Short mmCIF file of C-alpha atoms and ligand atoms in Angstrom, two decimals:
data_model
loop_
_atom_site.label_atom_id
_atom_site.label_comp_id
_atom_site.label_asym_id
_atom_site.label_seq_id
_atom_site.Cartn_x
_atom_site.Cartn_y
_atom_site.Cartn_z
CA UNK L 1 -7.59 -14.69 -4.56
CA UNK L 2 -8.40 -12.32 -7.42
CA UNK L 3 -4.76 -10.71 -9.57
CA UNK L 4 -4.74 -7.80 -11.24
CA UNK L 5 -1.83 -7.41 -14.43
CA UNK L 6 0.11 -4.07 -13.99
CA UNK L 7 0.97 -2.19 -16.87
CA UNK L 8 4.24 -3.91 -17.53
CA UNK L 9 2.52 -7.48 -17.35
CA UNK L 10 3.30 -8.25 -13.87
CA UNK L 11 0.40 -10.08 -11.66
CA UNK L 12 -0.38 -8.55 -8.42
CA UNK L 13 -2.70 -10.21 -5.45
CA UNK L 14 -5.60 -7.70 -5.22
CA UNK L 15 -5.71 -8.13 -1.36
CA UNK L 16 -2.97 -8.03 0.78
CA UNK L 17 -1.76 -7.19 4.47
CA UNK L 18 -0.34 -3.92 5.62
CA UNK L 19 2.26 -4.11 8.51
CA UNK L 20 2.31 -0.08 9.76
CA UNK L 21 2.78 0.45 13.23
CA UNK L 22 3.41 -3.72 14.19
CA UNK L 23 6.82 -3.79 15.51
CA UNK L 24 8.99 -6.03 16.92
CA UNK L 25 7.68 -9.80 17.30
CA UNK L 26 3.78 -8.47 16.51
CA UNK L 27 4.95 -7.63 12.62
CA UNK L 28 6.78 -11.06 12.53
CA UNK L 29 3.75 -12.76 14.01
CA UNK L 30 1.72 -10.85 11.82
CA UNK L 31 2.77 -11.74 8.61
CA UNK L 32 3.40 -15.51 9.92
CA UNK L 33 -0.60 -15.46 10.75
CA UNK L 34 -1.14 -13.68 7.57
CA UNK L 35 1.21 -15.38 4.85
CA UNK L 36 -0.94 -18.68 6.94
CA UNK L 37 -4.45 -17.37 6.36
CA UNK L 38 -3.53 -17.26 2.46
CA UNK L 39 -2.00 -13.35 1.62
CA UNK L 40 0.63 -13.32 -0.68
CA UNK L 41 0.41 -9.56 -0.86
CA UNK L 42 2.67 -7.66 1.83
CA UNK L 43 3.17 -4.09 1.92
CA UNK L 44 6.13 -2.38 4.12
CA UNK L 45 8.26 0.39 4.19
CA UNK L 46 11.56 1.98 4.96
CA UNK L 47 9.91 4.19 7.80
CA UNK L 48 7.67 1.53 9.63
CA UNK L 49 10.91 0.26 10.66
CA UNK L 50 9.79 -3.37 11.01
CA UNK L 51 11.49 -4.54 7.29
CA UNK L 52 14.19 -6.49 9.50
CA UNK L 53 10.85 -8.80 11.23
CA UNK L 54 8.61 -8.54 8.23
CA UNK L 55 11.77 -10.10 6.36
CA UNK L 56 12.29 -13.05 9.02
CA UNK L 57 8.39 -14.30 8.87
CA UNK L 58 8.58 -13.95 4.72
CA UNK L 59 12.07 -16.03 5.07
CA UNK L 60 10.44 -18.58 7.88
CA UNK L 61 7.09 -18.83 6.83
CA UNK L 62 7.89 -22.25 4.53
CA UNK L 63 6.25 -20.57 1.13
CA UNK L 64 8.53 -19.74 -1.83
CA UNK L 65 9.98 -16.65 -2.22
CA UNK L 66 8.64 -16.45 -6.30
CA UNK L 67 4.86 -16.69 -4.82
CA UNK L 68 5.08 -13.81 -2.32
CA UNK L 69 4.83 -10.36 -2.89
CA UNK L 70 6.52 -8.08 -1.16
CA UNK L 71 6.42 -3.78 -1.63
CA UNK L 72 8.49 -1.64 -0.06
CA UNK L 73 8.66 2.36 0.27
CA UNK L 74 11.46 5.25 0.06
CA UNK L 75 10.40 8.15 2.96
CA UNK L 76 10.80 11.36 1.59
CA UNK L 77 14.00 12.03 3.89
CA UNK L 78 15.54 9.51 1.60
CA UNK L 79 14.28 11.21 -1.43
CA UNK L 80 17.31 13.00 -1.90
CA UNK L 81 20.63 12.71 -4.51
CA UNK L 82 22.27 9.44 -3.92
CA UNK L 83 20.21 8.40 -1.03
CA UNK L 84 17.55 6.39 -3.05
CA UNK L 85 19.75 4.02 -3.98
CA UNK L 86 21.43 3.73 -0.38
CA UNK L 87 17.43 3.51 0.69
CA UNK L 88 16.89 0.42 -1.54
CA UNK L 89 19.84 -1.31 -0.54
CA UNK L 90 19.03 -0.84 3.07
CA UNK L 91 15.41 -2.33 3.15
CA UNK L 92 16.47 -5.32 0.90
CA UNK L 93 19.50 -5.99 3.52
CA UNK L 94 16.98 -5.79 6.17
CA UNK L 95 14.08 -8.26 4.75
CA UNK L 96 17.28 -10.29 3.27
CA UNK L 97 16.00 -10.49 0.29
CA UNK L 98 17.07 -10.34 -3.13
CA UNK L 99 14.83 -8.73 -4.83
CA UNK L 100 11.73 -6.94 -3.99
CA UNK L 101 8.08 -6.84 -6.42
CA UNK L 102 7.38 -3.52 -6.12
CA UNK L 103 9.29 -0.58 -4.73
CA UNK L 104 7.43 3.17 -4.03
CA UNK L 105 8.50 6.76 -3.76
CA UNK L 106 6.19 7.03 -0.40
CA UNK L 107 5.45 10.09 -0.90
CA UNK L 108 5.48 13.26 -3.89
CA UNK L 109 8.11 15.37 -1.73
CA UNK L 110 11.33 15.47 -2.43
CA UNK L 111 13.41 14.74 -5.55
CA UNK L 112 10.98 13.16 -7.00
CA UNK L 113 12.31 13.02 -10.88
CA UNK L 114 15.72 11.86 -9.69
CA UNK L 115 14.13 9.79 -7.24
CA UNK L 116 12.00 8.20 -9.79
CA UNK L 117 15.24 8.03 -12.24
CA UNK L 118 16.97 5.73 -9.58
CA UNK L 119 13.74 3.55 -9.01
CA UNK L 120 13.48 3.50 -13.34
CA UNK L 121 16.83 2.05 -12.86
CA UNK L 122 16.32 -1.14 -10.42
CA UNK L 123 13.58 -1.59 -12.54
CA UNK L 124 15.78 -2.32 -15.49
CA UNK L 125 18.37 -4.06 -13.04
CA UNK L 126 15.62 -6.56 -12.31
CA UNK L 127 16.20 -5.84 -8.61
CA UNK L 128 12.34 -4.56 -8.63
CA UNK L 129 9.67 -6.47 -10.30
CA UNK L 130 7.61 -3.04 -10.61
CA UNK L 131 7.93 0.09 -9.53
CA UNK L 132 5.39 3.22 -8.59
CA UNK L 133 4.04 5.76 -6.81
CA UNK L 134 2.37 7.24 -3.28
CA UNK L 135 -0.19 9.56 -2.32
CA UNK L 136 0.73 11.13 -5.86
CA UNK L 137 -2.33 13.45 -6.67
CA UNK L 138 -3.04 14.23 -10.26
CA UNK L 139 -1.15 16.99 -10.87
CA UNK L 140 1.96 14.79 -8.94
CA UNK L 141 1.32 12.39 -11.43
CA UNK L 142 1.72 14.80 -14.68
CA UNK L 143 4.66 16.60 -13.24
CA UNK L 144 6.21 13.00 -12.83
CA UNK L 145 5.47 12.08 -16.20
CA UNK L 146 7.17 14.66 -18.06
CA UNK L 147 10.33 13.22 -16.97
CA UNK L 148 9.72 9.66 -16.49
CA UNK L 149 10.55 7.05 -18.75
CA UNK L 150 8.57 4.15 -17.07
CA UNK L 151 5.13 4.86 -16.06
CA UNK L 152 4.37 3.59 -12.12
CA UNK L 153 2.87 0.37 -12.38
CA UNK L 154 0.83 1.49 -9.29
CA UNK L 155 -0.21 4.71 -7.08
CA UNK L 156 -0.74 3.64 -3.57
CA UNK L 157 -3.40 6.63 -1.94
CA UNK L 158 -5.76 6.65 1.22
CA UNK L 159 -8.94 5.62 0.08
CA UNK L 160 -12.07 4.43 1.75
CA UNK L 161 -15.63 5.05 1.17
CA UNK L 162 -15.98 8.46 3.39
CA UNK L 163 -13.13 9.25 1.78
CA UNK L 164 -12.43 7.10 -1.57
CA UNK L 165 -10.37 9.98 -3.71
CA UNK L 166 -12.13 8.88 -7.10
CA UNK L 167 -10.38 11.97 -8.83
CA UNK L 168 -6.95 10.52 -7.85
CA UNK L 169 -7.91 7.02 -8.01
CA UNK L 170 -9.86 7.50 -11.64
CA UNK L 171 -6.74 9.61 -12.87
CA UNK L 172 -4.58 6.93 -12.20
CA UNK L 173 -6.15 4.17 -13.56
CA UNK L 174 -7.05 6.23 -17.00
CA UNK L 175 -2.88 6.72 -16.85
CA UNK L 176 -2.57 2.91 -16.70
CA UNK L 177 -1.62 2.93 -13.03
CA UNK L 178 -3.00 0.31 -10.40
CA UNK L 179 -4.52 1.87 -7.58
CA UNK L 180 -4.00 0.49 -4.30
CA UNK L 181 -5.91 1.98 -0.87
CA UNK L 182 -4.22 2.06 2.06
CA UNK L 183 -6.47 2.78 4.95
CA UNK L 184 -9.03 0.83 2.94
CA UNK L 185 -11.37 0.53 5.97
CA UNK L 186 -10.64 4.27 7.05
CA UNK L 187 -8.48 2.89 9.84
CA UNK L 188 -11.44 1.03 11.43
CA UNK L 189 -13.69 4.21 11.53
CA UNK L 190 -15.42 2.73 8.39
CA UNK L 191 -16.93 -0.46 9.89
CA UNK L 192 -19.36 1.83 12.18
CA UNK L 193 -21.35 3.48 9.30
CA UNK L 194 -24.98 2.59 9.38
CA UNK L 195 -25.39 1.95 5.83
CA UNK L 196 -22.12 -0.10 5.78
CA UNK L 197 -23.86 -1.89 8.88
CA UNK L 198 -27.16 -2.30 7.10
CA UNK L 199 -25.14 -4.10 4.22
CA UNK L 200 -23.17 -6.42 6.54
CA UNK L 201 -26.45 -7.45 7.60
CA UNK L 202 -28.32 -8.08 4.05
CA UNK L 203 -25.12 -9.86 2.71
CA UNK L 204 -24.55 -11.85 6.09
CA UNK L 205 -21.61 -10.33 5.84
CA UNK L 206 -19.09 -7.73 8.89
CA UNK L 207 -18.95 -4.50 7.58
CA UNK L 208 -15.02 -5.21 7.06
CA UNK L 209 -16.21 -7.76 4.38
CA UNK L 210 -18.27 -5.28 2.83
CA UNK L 211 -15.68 -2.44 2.67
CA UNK L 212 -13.07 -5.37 1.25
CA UNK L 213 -15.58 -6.01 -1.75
CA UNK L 214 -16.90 -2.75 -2.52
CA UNK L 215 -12.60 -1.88 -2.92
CA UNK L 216 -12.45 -5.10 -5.23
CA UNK L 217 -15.15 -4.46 -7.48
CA UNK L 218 -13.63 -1.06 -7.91
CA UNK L 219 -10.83 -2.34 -9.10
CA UNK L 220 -8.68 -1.09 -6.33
CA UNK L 221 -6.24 -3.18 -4.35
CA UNK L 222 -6.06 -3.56 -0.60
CA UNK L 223 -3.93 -3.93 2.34
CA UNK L 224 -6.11 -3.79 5.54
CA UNK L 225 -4.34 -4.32 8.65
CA UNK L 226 -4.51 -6.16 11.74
CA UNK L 227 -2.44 -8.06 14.13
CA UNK L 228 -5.69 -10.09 15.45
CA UNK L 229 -5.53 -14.17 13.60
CA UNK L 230 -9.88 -13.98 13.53
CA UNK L 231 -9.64 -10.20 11.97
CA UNK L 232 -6.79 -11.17 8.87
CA UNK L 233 -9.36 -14.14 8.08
CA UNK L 234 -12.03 -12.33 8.17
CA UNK L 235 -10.72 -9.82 6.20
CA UNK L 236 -9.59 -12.57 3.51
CA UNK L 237 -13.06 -13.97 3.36
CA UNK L 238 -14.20 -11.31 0.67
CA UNK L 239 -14.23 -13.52 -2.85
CA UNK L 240 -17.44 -15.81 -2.31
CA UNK L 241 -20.12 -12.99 -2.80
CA UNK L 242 -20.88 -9.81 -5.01
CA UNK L 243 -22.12 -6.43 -4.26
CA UNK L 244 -25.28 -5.42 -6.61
CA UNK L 245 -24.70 -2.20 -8.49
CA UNK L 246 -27.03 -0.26 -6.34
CA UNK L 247 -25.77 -1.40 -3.14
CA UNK L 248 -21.78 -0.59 -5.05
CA UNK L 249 -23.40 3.05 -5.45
CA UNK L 250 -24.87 3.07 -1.72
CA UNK L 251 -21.02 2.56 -0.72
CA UNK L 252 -19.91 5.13 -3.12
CA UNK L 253 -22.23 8.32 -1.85
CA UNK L 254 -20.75 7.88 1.38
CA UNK L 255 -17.65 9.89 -0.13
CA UNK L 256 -17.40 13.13 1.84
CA UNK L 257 -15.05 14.53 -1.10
CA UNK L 258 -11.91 16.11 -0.03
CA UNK L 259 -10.39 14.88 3.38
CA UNK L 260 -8.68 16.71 6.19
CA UNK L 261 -5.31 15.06 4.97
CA UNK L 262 -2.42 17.00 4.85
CA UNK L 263 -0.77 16.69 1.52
CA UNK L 264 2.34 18.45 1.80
CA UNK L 265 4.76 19.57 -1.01
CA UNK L 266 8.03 19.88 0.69
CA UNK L 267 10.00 18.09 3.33
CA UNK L 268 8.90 19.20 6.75
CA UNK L 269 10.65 16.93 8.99
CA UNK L 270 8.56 18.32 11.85
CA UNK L 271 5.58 16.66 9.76
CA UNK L 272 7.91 13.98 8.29
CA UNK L 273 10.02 12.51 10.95
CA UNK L 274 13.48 11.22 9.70
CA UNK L 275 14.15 7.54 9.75
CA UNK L 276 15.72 7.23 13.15
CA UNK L 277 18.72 4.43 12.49
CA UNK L 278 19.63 5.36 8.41
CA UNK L 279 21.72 7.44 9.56
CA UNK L 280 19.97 9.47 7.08
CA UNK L 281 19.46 12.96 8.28
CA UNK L 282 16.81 15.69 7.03
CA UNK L 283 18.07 18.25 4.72
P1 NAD G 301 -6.76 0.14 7.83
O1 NAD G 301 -7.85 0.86 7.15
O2 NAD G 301 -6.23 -1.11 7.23
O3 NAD G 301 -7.27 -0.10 9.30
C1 NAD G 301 -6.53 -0.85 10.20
C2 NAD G 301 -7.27 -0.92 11.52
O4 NAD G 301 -8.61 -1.36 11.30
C3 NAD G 301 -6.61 -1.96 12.42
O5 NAD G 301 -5.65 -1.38 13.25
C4 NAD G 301 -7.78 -2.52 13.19
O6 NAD G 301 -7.93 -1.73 14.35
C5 NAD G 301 -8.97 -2.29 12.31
N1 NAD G 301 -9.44 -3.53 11.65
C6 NAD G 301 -8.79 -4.29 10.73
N2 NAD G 301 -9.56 -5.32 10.35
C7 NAD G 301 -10.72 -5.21 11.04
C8 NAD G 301 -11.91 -5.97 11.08
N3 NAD G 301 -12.07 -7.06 10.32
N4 NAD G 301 -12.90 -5.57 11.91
C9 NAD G 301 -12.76 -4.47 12.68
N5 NAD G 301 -11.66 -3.68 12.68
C10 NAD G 301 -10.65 -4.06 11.87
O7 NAD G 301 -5.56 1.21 8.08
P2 NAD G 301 -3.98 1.24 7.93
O8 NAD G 301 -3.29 0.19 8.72
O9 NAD G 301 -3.57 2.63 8.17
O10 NAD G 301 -3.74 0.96 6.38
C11 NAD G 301 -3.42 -0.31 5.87
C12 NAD G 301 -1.99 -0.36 5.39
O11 NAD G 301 -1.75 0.66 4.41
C13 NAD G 301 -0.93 -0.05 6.45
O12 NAD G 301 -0.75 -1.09 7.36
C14 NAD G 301 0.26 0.24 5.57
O13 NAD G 301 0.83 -0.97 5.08
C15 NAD G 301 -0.39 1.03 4.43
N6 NAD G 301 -0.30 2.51 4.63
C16 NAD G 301 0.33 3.25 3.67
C17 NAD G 301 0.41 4.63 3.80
C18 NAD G 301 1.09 5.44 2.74
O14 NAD G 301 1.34 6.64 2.95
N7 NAD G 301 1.41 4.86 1.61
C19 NAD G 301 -0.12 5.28 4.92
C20 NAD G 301 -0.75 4.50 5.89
C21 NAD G 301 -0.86 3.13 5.72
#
């Protein structure tokens, strides 16, 4: 495994396993297989409704708590006065843990200052190891700033080579903020590219493995996921080999610039959905 120090000192796995859309006894199975195939690194969140199983495999998995690392998120719904702080509460009850590593606003929508202000304050608690930031775009990231009194440690964005958000990424990272990719392999719509193909074969390498590295020698952290035992190992398999320069470069003109994403600047709860059992209701 390969760490990367955030700014406030803290060590961070630079590969770890993301659990959206598992539910039920495939997210506890997932991070059992996972936390078993050597990641440390798990990312959650209040809206992919699985903290309560993610929570059970971290608790049963036989590893100590002190070297896991476990991120959470705060939906935008939940970005709202007082609710933060209710949000917290609730996804630490439900992984039943004490304390979490690192704790996002999931999104720049909402209260986002106040938001931040109630994050800033776990921080200081010591209920949060580190907090930051996701999908924040440059300008997010400056707005942010004017109020906040701790920079994020991190900004978690989509990013994979077709679509690798340099400007956001690079921004981040000149601010002193980690980036992490989710999406790192485009969802699986990565893997098929020829010249992501042609490397897999000159490295003896999947094109997974190749994706994984080209992230890591950029300096960005990832959370692939998959619920498949050969897929997480493959996908942890990424530290015994380097990318040259030119073939790092080959990766990198792949970027078709700006994505169809839709980065919103308000609560739209048709857009957003609401997170059905907080009892948490749109405003
Ligand atoms: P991903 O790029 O990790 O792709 C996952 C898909 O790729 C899997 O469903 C599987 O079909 C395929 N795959 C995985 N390993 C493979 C392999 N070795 N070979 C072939 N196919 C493989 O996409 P993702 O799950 O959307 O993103 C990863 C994580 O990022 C999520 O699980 C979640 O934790 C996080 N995330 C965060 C946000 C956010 O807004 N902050 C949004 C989406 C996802």
């Amino acid at each position: 495994m390969e760490y990367i120090t955030l700014n406030n000192g803290i060590s961070m796995p630079m590969l770890g396993l993301g659990v959206w859309n598992a539910h039920g006894d495939e997210a506890y199975n997932e991070v059992r297989m996972g936390v078993d195939e050597g990641y440390r690194l798990i990312d959650t969140a209040a809206y992919y409704e699985n903290e309560a199983e993610v929570g059970r495999a971290v608790r049963d998995c036989g590893v100590p708590r002190g070297e896991l690392f476990i991120t959470s998120k705060v939906w935008p719904s939940e970005m709202v006065h007082g609710r933060t702080l209710a949000s917290f509460e609730r996804s630490l009850d439900l992984l039943g843990l004490d304390y979490l590593d690192l704790f996002l606003l999931h999104w720049p929508i909402g209260d986002v200052a106040e938001s931040w202000r109630t994050l800033e304050g776990l921080y200081r608690e010591g209920r949060v190891c580190a907090v930051g930031v996701s999908n924040f775009m440059p300008a997010h990231i400056d707005e942010l700033l004017k109020t906040a009194e701790v920079v994020p440690a991190l900004n978690q964005i989509e990013s994979y080579p077709h679509h690798a958000q340099e400007g956001a990424a690079g921004y981040s990272q000149r601010h002193g903020i980690a980036v992490e990719a989710w999406g790192p392999l485009g969802k699986g719509k990565a893997l098929g590219d020829p010249v992501i193909a042609g490397l897999a074969g000159k490295y003896e390498k999947t094109p997974a493995q190749i994706v994984l590295r080209w992230h890591l020698q950029r300096n960005v952290i990832t959370i692939p996921k998959s619920v498949r035992r050969e897929r997480l190992r493959e996908n942890f398999d990424i530290f015994g080999f380097e990318l040259s320069e030119s073939d790092m470069a080959a990766i990198a003109a792949l970027d078709r610039g700006a994505g169809e994403r839709y980065y919103p600047t308000e609560f739209d709860p048709d857009r957003f959905g609401v997170i059905p059992d907080s009892g948490m209701a749109a405003r």
